[in-house]
Amino acid sequence: MRGDGGSRDDVVKRRPDAHPNFFPAEAAGLAWLADGGARTARVIEVDREHIRLERVPAARPTREAAEEFGRMLARTHAAGARGFGCPPDGIDGTLFIGNRTMTSTVHASWGEFYAAERVLPYLRVAVDEGTVTADEAALVERACALVASGVANPVGGADRIHGDLWTGNVLWSPDGVVLIDPAAHGGHRETDLAMLALFGCPFLTAIHEGYRDAGRLDDGWEERTALHQLHPLAVHAAGHGRSYGESLATAAAETVRLLA
């Protein structure tokens, strides 16, 4: 996939061999998050081979913008979703996180959904790629069994989450944070917060403070960070090398310690 011209005020991503849902799912995710209260990059046009987005002007991160981002994220999560794993409105079938496919199978239980649809499929790829050992895979599977049992299920229904909320998808603009490149679906709010923590984000503590001003964080949410990082670490272990397999195993061990 490559970005190319257009005007100075837009960004074009083009991929002629893309899955039919690849760019439409991105556009639907941006619109769904915006409907929930998020500030997202505006889609100018989209089809199966490309997406054209309005360019987001850059600004320095500030504590004030971070606090407002936290409040915005809390409102977006609270907008809700029709089920755990559901796709954004306007799209059905295959979703994507980066270039990897992601299911849109809906589950009644968050734990069942998270283990079956967001961790185990990528673990199997990572094992085949040799980035996760057999012993590490068994540990991840044990963690997933605990999660699937429901012991970490959230209070209430599915949240409207970005799904790939690492710092590279958080753009700081003169008008505040703008979100790009979602893997949006119905999930658990703590997954977005754990993703922000995984690779670091400017003024992360201020983001948390703003979030608490506008939304709910259940007791012990910070202790569950490793649990919610199982998904992105499994995705990275499936395609980005052995170090992510080791990090996945470490997160799985922490999850077992927490939930067993």
PDB file of C-alpha atoms in Angstrom:
ATOM      1  CA  MET A   1       0.000   0.000   0.000  1.00  0.00           C
ATOM      2  CA  ARG A   2       1.336   3.474  -0.761  1.00  0.00           C
ATOM      3  CA  GLY A   3       0.400   7.053  -0.209  1.00  0.00           C
ATOM      4  CA  ASP A   4       0.554   9.298  -3.269  1.00  0.00           C
ATOM      5  CA  GLY A   5      -0.424  12.728  -4.545  1.00  0.00           C
ATOM      6  CA  GLY A   6      -3.751  14.438  -4.524  1.00  0.00           C
ATOM      7  CA  SER A   7      -3.741  18.022  -3.405  1.00  0.00           C
ATOM      8  CA  ARG A   8      -1.550  19.412  -0.651  1.00  0.00           C
ATOM      9  CA  ASP A   9      -4.626  19.226   1.592  1.00  0.00           C
ATOM     10  CA  ASP A  10      -5.332  15.517   1.266  1.00  0.00           C
ATOM     11  CA  VAL A  11      -3.681  12.140   1.645  1.00  0.00           C
ATOM     12  CA  VAL A  12      -4.282   9.256  -0.749  1.00  0.00           C
ATOM     13  CA  LYS A  13      -3.626   5.618   0.115  1.00  0.00           C
ATOM     14  CA  ARG A  14      -3.860   3.278  -2.843  1.00  0.00           C
ATOM     15  CA  ARG A  15      -3.666  -0.493  -3.170  1.00  0.00           C
ATOM     16  CA  PRO A  16      -5.036  -2.011  -6.386  1.00  0.00           C
ATOM     17  CA  ASP A  17      -4.901  -5.566  -4.987  1.00  0.00           C
ATOM     18  CA  ALA A  18      -6.682  -4.702  -1.741  1.00  0.00           C
ATOM     19  CA  HIS A  19      -9.437  -6.856  -0.276  1.00  0.00           C
ATOM     20  CA  PRO A  20     -12.818  -5.330  -1.246  1.00  0.00           C
ATOM     21  CA  ASN A  21     -13.416  -4.335   2.389  1.00  0.00           C
ATOM     22  CA  PHE A  22      -9.953  -2.934   3.100  1.00  0.00           C
ATOM     23  CA  PHE A  23     -10.516   0.763   2.441  1.00  0.00           C
ATOM     24  CA  PRO A  24     -14.320   0.758   2.951  1.00  0.00           C
ATOM     25  CA  ALA A  25     -13.779  -0.718   6.444  1.00  0.00           C
ATOM     26  CA  GLU A  26     -11.354   2.089   7.271  1.00  0.00           C
ATOM     27  CA  ALA A  27     -13.856   4.697   6.083  1.00  0.00           C
ATOM     28  CA  ALA A  28     -16.731   3.060   7.963  1.00  0.00           C
ATOM     29  CA  GLY A  29     -14.644   2.890  11.123  1.00  0.00           C
ATOM     30  CA  LEU A  30     -13.744   6.578  10.942  1.00  0.00           C
ATOM     31  CA  ALA A  31     -17.390   7.533  10.414  1.00  0.00           C
ATOM     32  CA  TRP A  32     -18.596   5.268  13.240  1.00  0.00           C
ATOM     33  CA  LEU A  33     -16.096   6.698  15.692  1.00  0.00           C
ATOM     34  CA  ALA A  34     -17.006  10.231  14.614  1.00  0.00           C
ATOM     35  CA  ASP A  35     -20.688   9.462  15.147  1.00  0.00           C
ATOM     36  CA  GLY A  36     -19.722   8.445  18.673  1.00  0.00           C
ATOM     37  CA  GLY A  37     -17.997  11.740  19.380  1.00  0.00           C
ATOM     38  CA  ALA A  38     -14.417  11.243  18.195  1.00  0.00           C
ATOM     39  CA  ARG A  39     -12.540  13.691  16.004  1.00  0.00           C
ATOM     40  CA  THR A  40     -11.365  11.646  13.008  1.00  0.00           C
ATOM     41  CA  ALA A  41      -9.677  12.333   9.693  1.00  0.00           C
ATOM     42  CA  ARG A  42     -12.336  13.302   7.152  1.00  0.00           C
ATOM     43  CA  VAL A  43     -12.859  10.858   4.286  1.00  0.00           C
ATOM     44  CA  ILE A  44     -13.090  12.639   0.939  1.00  0.00           C
ATOM     45  CA  GLU A  45     -13.644   9.559  -1.198  1.00  0.00           C
ATOM     46  CA  VAL A  46     -13.222   5.814  -0.946  1.00  0.00           C
ATOM     47  CA  ASP A  47     -13.560   2.718  -3.110  1.00  0.00           C
ATOM     48  CA  ARG A  48     -12.078  -0.777  -3.065  1.00  0.00           C
ATOM     49  CA  GLU A  49      -8.693   0.391  -4.387  1.00  0.00           C
ATOM     50  CA  HIS A  50      -8.060   3.651  -2.536  1.00  0.00           C
ATOM     51  CA  ILE A  51      -9.054   6.103   0.147  1.00  0.00           C
ATOM     52  CA  ARG A  52      -8.580   9.874   0.082  1.00  0.00           C
ATOM     53  CA  LEU A  53      -8.426  11.649   3.436  1.00  0.00           C
ATOM     54  CA  GLU A  54      -8.170  15.266   4.411  1.00  0.00           C
ATOM     55  CA  ARG A  55      -4.635  16.013   5.608  1.00  0.00           C
ATOM     56  CA  VAL A  56      -4.379  16.720   9.336  1.00  0.00           C
ATOM     57  CA  PRO A  57      -2.113  19.683  10.209  1.00  0.00           C
ATOM     58  CA  ALA A  58       0.415  18.918  12.924  1.00  0.00           C
ATOM     59  CA  ALA A  59       0.782  20.578  16.310  1.00  0.00           C
ATOM     60  CA  ARG A  60       2.796  19.889  19.463  1.00  0.00           C
ATOM     61  CA  PRO A  61       1.117  17.664  22.055  1.00  0.00           C
ATOM     62  CA  THR A  62      -0.011  19.529  25.157  1.00  0.00           C
ATOM     63  CA  ARG A  63      -1.432  18.502  28.510  1.00  0.00           C
ATOM     64  CA  GLU A  64      -4.656  20.370  27.752  1.00  0.00           C
ATOM     65  CA  ALA A  65      -5.091  18.588  24.399  1.00  0.00           C
ATOM     66  CA  ALA A  66      -4.342  15.258  26.069  1.00  0.00           C
ATOM     67  CA  GLU A  67      -6.997  15.804  28.731  1.00  0.00           C
ATOM     68  CA  GLU A  68      -9.543  16.708  26.065  1.00  0.00           C
ATOM     69  CA  PHE A  69      -8.526  13.623  24.088  1.00  0.00           C
ATOM     70  CA  GLY A  70      -9.232  11.512  27.175  1.00  0.00           C
ATOM     71  CA  ARG A  71     -12.685  13.050  27.506  1.00  0.00           C
ATOM     72  CA  MET A  72     -13.339  12.533  23.800  1.00  0.00           C
ATOM     73  CA  LEU A  73     -12.263   8.891  24.006  1.00  0.00           C
ATOM     74  CA  ALA A  74     -14.532   8.268  27.003  1.00  0.00           C
ATOM     75  CA  ARG A  75     -17.526   9.713  25.144  1.00  0.00           C
ATOM     76  CA  THR A  76     -16.764   7.626  22.074  1.00  0.00           C
ATOM     77  CA  HIS A  77     -16.519   4.409  24.070  1.00  0.00           C
ATOM     78  CA  ALA A  78     -19.769   5.225  25.836  1.00  0.00           C
ATOM     79  CA  ALA A  79     -21.566   5.543  22.485  1.00  0.00           C
ATOM     80  CA  GLY A  80     -21.552   1.751  22.537  1.00  0.00           C
ATOM     81  CA  ALA A  81     -21.844  -1.018  19.979  1.00  0.00           C
ATOM     82  CA  ARG A  82     -24.400  -3.706  19.263  1.00  0.00           C
ATOM     83  CA  GLY A  83     -22.175  -6.559  20.389  1.00  0.00           C
ATOM     84  CA  PHE A  84     -18.659  -7.697  21.144  1.00  0.00           C
ATOM     85  CA  GLY A  85     -16.857  -8.038  17.842  1.00  0.00           C
ATOM     86  CA  CYS A  86     -19.440  -6.243  15.740  1.00  0.00           C
ATOM     87  CA  PRO A  87     -18.221  -4.171  12.781  1.00  0.00           C
ATOM     88  CA  PRO A  88     -18.822  -0.447  12.383  1.00  0.00           C
ATOM     89  CA  ASP A  89     -22.123   0.603  10.852  1.00  0.00           C
ATOM     90  CA  GLY A  90     -22.006   0.448   7.069  1.00  0.00           C
ATOM     91  CA  ILE A  91     -19.669  -2.527   6.676  1.00  0.00           C
ATOM     92  CA  ASP A  92     -20.060  -6.295   7.014  1.00  0.00           C
ATOM     93  CA  GLY A  93     -17.642  -9.174   6.952  1.00  0.00           C
ATOM     94  CA  THR A  94     -13.870  -8.887   7.076  1.00  0.00           C
ATOM     95  CA  LEU A  95     -12.219  -6.106   9.060  1.00  0.00           C
ATOM     96  CA  PHE A  96      -8.525  -5.248   9.302  1.00  0.00           C
ATOM     97  CA  ILE A  97      -5.867  -4.310  11.803  1.00  0.00           C
ATOM     98  CA  GLY A  98      -3.007  -2.938   9.785  1.00  0.00           C
ATOM     99  CA  ASN A  99      -2.754  -5.283   6.825  1.00  0.00           C
ATOM    100  CA  ARG A 100      -4.015  -8.326   8.730  1.00  0.00           C
ATOM    101  CA  THR A 101      -7.591  -9.510   8.528  1.00  0.00           C
ATOM    102  CA  MET A 102      -9.822  -9.342  11.577  1.00  0.00           C
ATOM    103  CA  THR A 103     -13.185 -11.031  12.084  1.00  0.00           C
ATOM    104  CA  SER A 104     -16.489  -9.307  12.737  1.00  0.00           C
ATOM    105  CA  THR A 105     -18.102 -12.295  14.462  1.00  0.00           C
ATOM    106  CA  VAL A 106     -20.369 -11.104  17.272  1.00  0.00           C
ATOM    107  CA  HIS A 107     -20.262 -12.747  20.713  1.00  0.00           C
ATOM    108  CA  ALA A 108     -22.450 -12.241  23.757  1.00  0.00           C
ATOM    109  CA  SER A 109     -19.432 -12.464  26.079  1.00  0.00           C
ATOM    110  CA  TRP A 110     -16.404 -10.179  25.797  1.00  0.00           C
ATOM    111  CA  GLY A 111     -14.048 -12.847  27.145  1.00  0.00           C
ATOM    112  CA  GLU A 112     -15.142 -15.437  24.583  1.00  0.00           C
ATOM    113  CA  PHE A 113     -14.889 -12.871  21.804  1.00  0.00           C
ATOM    114  CA  TYR A 114     -11.465 -11.576  22.818  1.00  0.00           C
ATOM    115  CA  ALA A 115      -9.856 -14.991  23.149  1.00  0.00           C
ATOM    116  CA  ALA A 116     -11.422 -16.580  20.067  1.00  0.00           C
ATOM    117  CA  GLU A 117     -11.337 -13.656  17.643  1.00  0.00           C
ATOM    118  CA  ARG A 118      -8.548 -11.308  18.765  1.00  0.00           C
ATOM    119  CA  VAL A 119      -5.777 -13.447  20.254  1.00  0.00           C
ATOM    120  CA  LEU A 120      -5.840 -17.102  19.202  1.00  0.00           C
ATOM    121  CA  PRO A 121      -6.016 -16.575  15.397  1.00  0.00           C
ATOM    122  CA  TYR A 122      -2.827 -14.490  15.463  1.00  0.00           C
ATOM    123  CA  LEU A 123      -1.136 -16.817  17.937  1.00  0.00           C
ATOM    124  CA  ARG A 124      -1.506 -19.674  15.440  1.00  0.00           C
ATOM    125  CA  VAL A 125       0.164 -17.597  12.733  1.00  0.00           C
ATOM    126  CA  ALA A 126       2.967 -16.613  15.105  1.00  0.00           C
ATOM    127  CA  VAL A 127       3.620 -20.269  15.982  1.00  0.00           C
ATOM    128  CA  ASP A 128       3.756 -21.146  12.276  1.00  0.00           C
ATOM    129  CA  GLU A 129       6.149 -18.237  11.713  1.00  0.00           C
ATOM    130  CA  GLY A 130       8.410 -19.442  14.516  1.00  0.00           C
ATOM    131  CA  THR A 131       8.122 -16.297  16.599  1.00  0.00           C
ATOM    132  CA  VAL A 132       6.325 -18.069  19.471  1.00  0.00           C
ATOM    133  CA  THR A 133       7.572 -21.341  20.945  1.00  0.00           C
ATOM    134  CA  ALA A 134       5.362 -24.289  21.831  1.00  0.00           C
ATOM    135  CA  ASP A 135       5.734 -23.598  25.559  1.00  0.00           C
ATOM    136  CA  GLU A 136       4.887 -19.926  25.064  1.00  0.00           C
ATOM    137  CA  ALA A 137       1.864 -20.841  22.959  1.00  0.00           C
ATOM    138  CA  ALA A 138       0.597 -23.117  25.729  1.00  0.00           C
ATOM    139  CA  LEU A 139       0.923 -20.221  28.178  1.00  0.00           C
ATOM    140  CA  VAL A 140      -1.010 -17.883  25.869  1.00  0.00           C
ATOM    141  CA  GLU A 141      -3.688 -20.543  25.413  1.00  0.00           C
ATOM    142  CA  ARG A 142      -3.997 -20.889  29.190  1.00  0.00           C
ATOM    143  CA  ALA A 143      -4.432 -17.129  29.497  1.00  0.00           C
ATOM    144  CA  CYS A 144      -7.069 -17.194  26.760  1.00  0.00           C
ATOM    145  CA  ALA A 145      -8.973 -19.988  28.513  1.00  0.00           C
ATOM    146  CA  LEU A 146      -9.132 -17.867  31.653  1.00  0.00           C
ATOM    147  CA  VAL A 147     -10.274 -14.818  29.704  1.00  0.00           C
ATOM    148  CA  ALA A 148     -12.886 -16.863  27.829  1.00  0.00           C
ATOM    149  CA  SER A 149     -14.284 -18.128  31.136  1.00  0.00           C
ATOM    150  CA  GLY A 150     -15.633 -14.645  31.761  1.00  0.00           C
ATOM    151  CA  VAL A 151     -13.676 -13.746  34.897  1.00  0.00           C
ATOM    152  CA  ALA A 152     -12.553 -10.461  33.304  1.00  0.00           C
ATOM    153  CA  ASN A 153     -15.793  -9.586  31.527  1.00  0.00           C
ATOM    154  CA  PRO A 154     -16.698  -5.901  31.732  1.00  0.00           C
ATOM    155  CA  VAL A 155     -19.718  -4.491  33.463  1.00  0.00           C
ATOM    156  CA  GLY A 156     -22.270  -3.584  30.784  1.00  0.00           C
ATOM    157  CA  GLY A 157     -22.299  -4.037  27.035  1.00  0.00           C
ATOM    158  CA  ALA A 158     -19.820  -3.494  24.243  1.00  0.00           C
ATOM    159  CA  ASP A 159     -17.940  -0.218  23.882  1.00  0.00           C
ATOM    160  CA  ARG A 160     -17.281   1.588  20.599  1.00  0.00           C
ATOM    161  CA  ILE A 161     -13.498   1.249  20.325  1.00  0.00           C
ATOM    162  CA  HIS A 162     -10.840   2.346  17.858  1.00  0.00           C
ATOM    163  CA  GLY A 163      -9.174  -1.048  18.068  1.00  0.00           C
ATOM    164  CA  ASP A 164      -5.660  -0.012  16.958  1.00  0.00           C
ATOM    165  CA  LEU A 165      -5.056   2.979  19.183  1.00  0.00           C
ATOM    166  CA  TRP A 166      -1.267   3.081  19.258  1.00  0.00           C
ATOM    167  CA  THR A 167       0.432   6.455  19.329  1.00  0.00           C
ATOM    168  CA  GLY A 168       1.007   6.502  15.548  1.00  0.00           C
ATOM    169  CA  ASN A 169      -2.751   6.637  15.001  1.00  0.00           C
ATOM    170  CA  VAL A 170      -3.140   9.603  17.363  1.00  0.00           C
ATOM    171  CA  LEU A 171      -2.470  12.838  15.456  1.00  0.00           C
ATOM    172  CA  TRP A 172      -1.995  16.052  17.425  1.00  0.00           C
ATOM    173  CA  SER A 173      -3.502  18.981  15.503  1.00  0.00           C
ATOM    174  CA  PRO A 174      -4.207  22.652  16.321  1.00  0.00           C
ATOM    175  CA  ASP A 175      -7.815  21.597  17.025  1.00  0.00           C
ATOM    176  CA  GLY A 176      -6.862  18.670  19.270  1.00  0.00           C
ATOM    177  CA  VAL A 177      -6.282  14.974  18.707  1.00  0.00           C
ATOM    178  CA  VAL A 178      -7.481  13.448  15.427  1.00  0.00           C
ATOM    179  CA  LEU A 179      -7.736   9.665  15.067  1.00  0.00           C
ATOM    180  CA  ILE A 180      -6.725   7.730  11.964  1.00  0.00           C
ATOM    181  CA  ASP A 181      -6.404   4.106  10.774  1.00  0.00           C
ATOM    182  CA  PRO A 182      -8.964   2.423  13.034  1.00  0.00           C
ATOM    183  CA  ALA A 183      -9.625  -1.271  13.464  1.00  0.00           C
ATOM    184  CA  ALA A 184     -12.970  -0.223  14.899  1.00  0.00           C
ATOM    185  CA  HIS A 185     -15.369  -2.742  16.446  1.00  0.00           C
ATOM    186  CA  GLY A 186     -17.452  -3.425  19.498  1.00  0.00           C
ATOM    187  CA  GLY A 187     -15.038  -4.219  22.300  1.00  0.00           C
ATOM    188  CA  HIS A 188     -13.760  -3.252  25.733  1.00  0.00           C
ATOM    189  CA  ARG A 189     -12.675   0.313  26.526  1.00  0.00           C
ATOM    190  CA  GLU A 190      -9.622  -0.934  28.403  1.00  0.00           C
ATOM    191  CA  THR A 191      -8.245  -2.384  25.146  1.00  0.00           C
ATOM    192  CA  ASP A 192      -7.858   1.099  23.655  1.00  0.00           C
ATOM    193  CA  LEU A 193      -6.203   2.366  26.843  1.00  0.00           C
ATOM    194  CA  ALA A 194      -3.821  -0.601  26.901  1.00  0.00           C
ATOM    195  CA  MET A 195      -2.868   0.053  23.280  1.00  0.00           C
ATOM    196  CA  LEU A 196      -2.025   3.672  24.101  1.00  0.00           C
ATOM    197  CA  ALA A 197       0.289   2.405  26.833  1.00  0.00           C
ATOM    198  CA  LEU A 198       1.964  -0.301  24.721  1.00  0.00           C
ATOM    199  CA  PHE A 199       4.151   1.966  22.597  1.00  0.00           C
ATOM    200  CA  GLY A 200       3.852   5.081  24.737  1.00  0.00           C
ATOM    201  CA  CYS A 201       1.800   8.205  24.066  1.00  0.00           C
ATOM    202  CA  PRO A 202       2.543  11.827  25.000  1.00  0.00           C
ATOM    203  CA  PHE A 203       0.882  12.977  28.237  1.00  0.00           C
ATOM    204  CA  LEU A 204      -0.602   9.539  28.873  1.00  0.00           C
ATOM    205  CA  THR A 205      -1.398  10.371  32.504  1.00  0.00           C
ATOM    206  CA  ALA A 206      -3.284  13.484  31.381  1.00  0.00           C
ATOM    207  CA  ILE A 207      -5.254  11.368  28.898  1.00  0.00           C
ATOM    208  CA  HIS A 208      -6.285   9.109  31.785  1.00  0.00           C
ATOM    209  CA  GLU A 209      -7.271  12.117  33.886  1.00  0.00           C
ATOM    210  CA  GLY A 210      -9.463  13.480  31.103  1.00  0.00           C
ATOM    211  CA  TYR A 211     -10.983  10.042  30.583  1.00  0.00           C
ATOM    212  CA  ARG A 212     -11.972   9.784  34.226  1.00  0.00           C
ATOM    213  CA  ASP A 213     -13.585  13.233  34.015  1.00  0.00           C
ATOM    214  CA  ALA A 214     -16.003  12.048  31.341  1.00  0.00           C
ATOM    215  CA  GLY A 215     -16.210   8.276  31.616  1.00  0.00           C
ATOM    216  CA  ARG A 216     -15.995   5.187  33.788  1.00  0.00           C
ATOM    217  CA  LEU A 217     -12.948   3.096  34.522  1.00  0.00           C
ATOM    218  CA  ASP A 218     -13.624  -0.019  36.574  1.00  0.00           C
ATOM    219  CA  ASP A 219     -11.525  -0.802  39.632  1.00  0.00           C
ATOM    220  CA  GLY A 220      -8.275  -2.542  38.767  1.00  0.00           C
ATOM    221  CA  TRP A 221      -8.208  -1.402  35.135  1.00  0.00           C
ATOM    222  CA  GLU A 222      -4.489  -0.628  35.199  1.00  0.00           C
ATOM    223  CA  GLU A 223      -3.724  -4.126  36.503  1.00  0.00           C
ATOM    224  CA  ARG A 224      -5.473  -5.554  33.426  1.00  0.00           C
ATOM    225  CA  THR A 225      -3.246  -3.719  30.937  1.00  0.00           C
ATOM    226  CA  ALA A 226      -1.252  -6.837  30.035  1.00  0.00           C
ATOM    227  CA  LEU A 227      -4.480  -8.764  29.419  1.00  0.00           C
ATOM    228  CA  HIS A 228      -5.629  -6.149  26.921  1.00  0.00           C
ATOM    229  CA  GLN A 229      -2.227  -6.066  25.251  1.00  0.00           C
ATOM    230  CA  LEU A 230      -2.501  -9.748  24.307  1.00  0.00           C
ATOM    231  CA  HIS A 231      -4.306  -8.781  21.102  1.00  0.00           C
ATOM    232  CA  PRO A 232      -1.833  -6.241  19.691  1.00  0.00           C
ATOM    233  CA  LEU A 233       1.138  -8.322  20.818  1.00  0.00           C
ATOM    234  CA  ALA A 234      -0.290 -11.417  19.116  1.00  0.00           C
ATOM    235  CA  VAL A 235      -0.842  -9.407  15.927  1.00  0.00           C
ATOM    236  CA  HIS A 236       2.744  -8.162  16.045  1.00  0.00           C
ATOM    237  CA  ALA A 237       4.128 -11.589  16.892  1.00  0.00           C
ATOM    238  CA  ALA A 238       2.381 -12.892  13.765  1.00  0.00           C
ATOM    239  CA  GLY A 239       4.409 -10.630  11.517  1.00  0.00           C
ATOM    240  CA  HIS A 240       7.073  -8.550  13.232  1.00  0.00           C
ATOM    241  CA  GLY A 241       9.561 -10.881  14.819  1.00  0.00           C
ATOM    242  CA  ARG A 242      10.613 -12.902  17.807  1.00  0.00           C
ATOM    243  CA  SER A 243      10.753 -10.024  20.305  1.00  0.00           C
ATOM    244  CA  TYR A 244       6.985  -9.657  20.083  1.00  0.00           C
ATOM    245  CA  GLY A 245       6.554 -13.369  20.734  1.00  0.00           C
ATOM    246  CA  GLU A 246       8.541 -12.958  23.926  1.00  0.00           C
ATOM    247  CA  SER A 247       6.476  -9.922  24.922  1.00  0.00           C
ATOM    248  CA  LEU A 248       3.282 -11.847  24.209  1.00  0.00           C
ATOM    249  CA  ALA A 249       4.402 -14.653  26.504  1.00  0.00           C
ATOM    250  CA  THR A 250       5.246 -12.144  29.241  1.00  0.00           C
ATOM    251  CA  ALA A 251       1.794 -10.550  28.939  1.00  0.00           C
ATOM    252  CA  ALA A 252       0.184 -14.004  29.016  1.00  0.00           C
ATOM    253  CA  ALA A 253       2.073 -14.886  32.204  1.00  0.00           C
ATOM    254  CA  GLU A 254       0.878 -11.664  33.817  1.00  0.00           C
ATOM    255  CA  THR A 255      -2.689 -12.403  32.712  1.00  0.00           C
ATOM    256  CA  VAL A 256      -2.572 -15.877  34.231  1.00  0.00           C
ATOM    257  CA  ARG A 257      -1.143 -14.465  37.460  1.00  0.00           C
ATOM    258  CA  LEU A 258      -3.974 -11.930  37.594  1.00  0.00           C
ATOM    259  CA  LEU A 259      -6.886 -14.170  36.695  1.00  0.00           C
ATOM    260  CA  ALA A 260      -5.993 -17.656  37.938  1.00  0.00           C
TER     261      ALA A 260
END
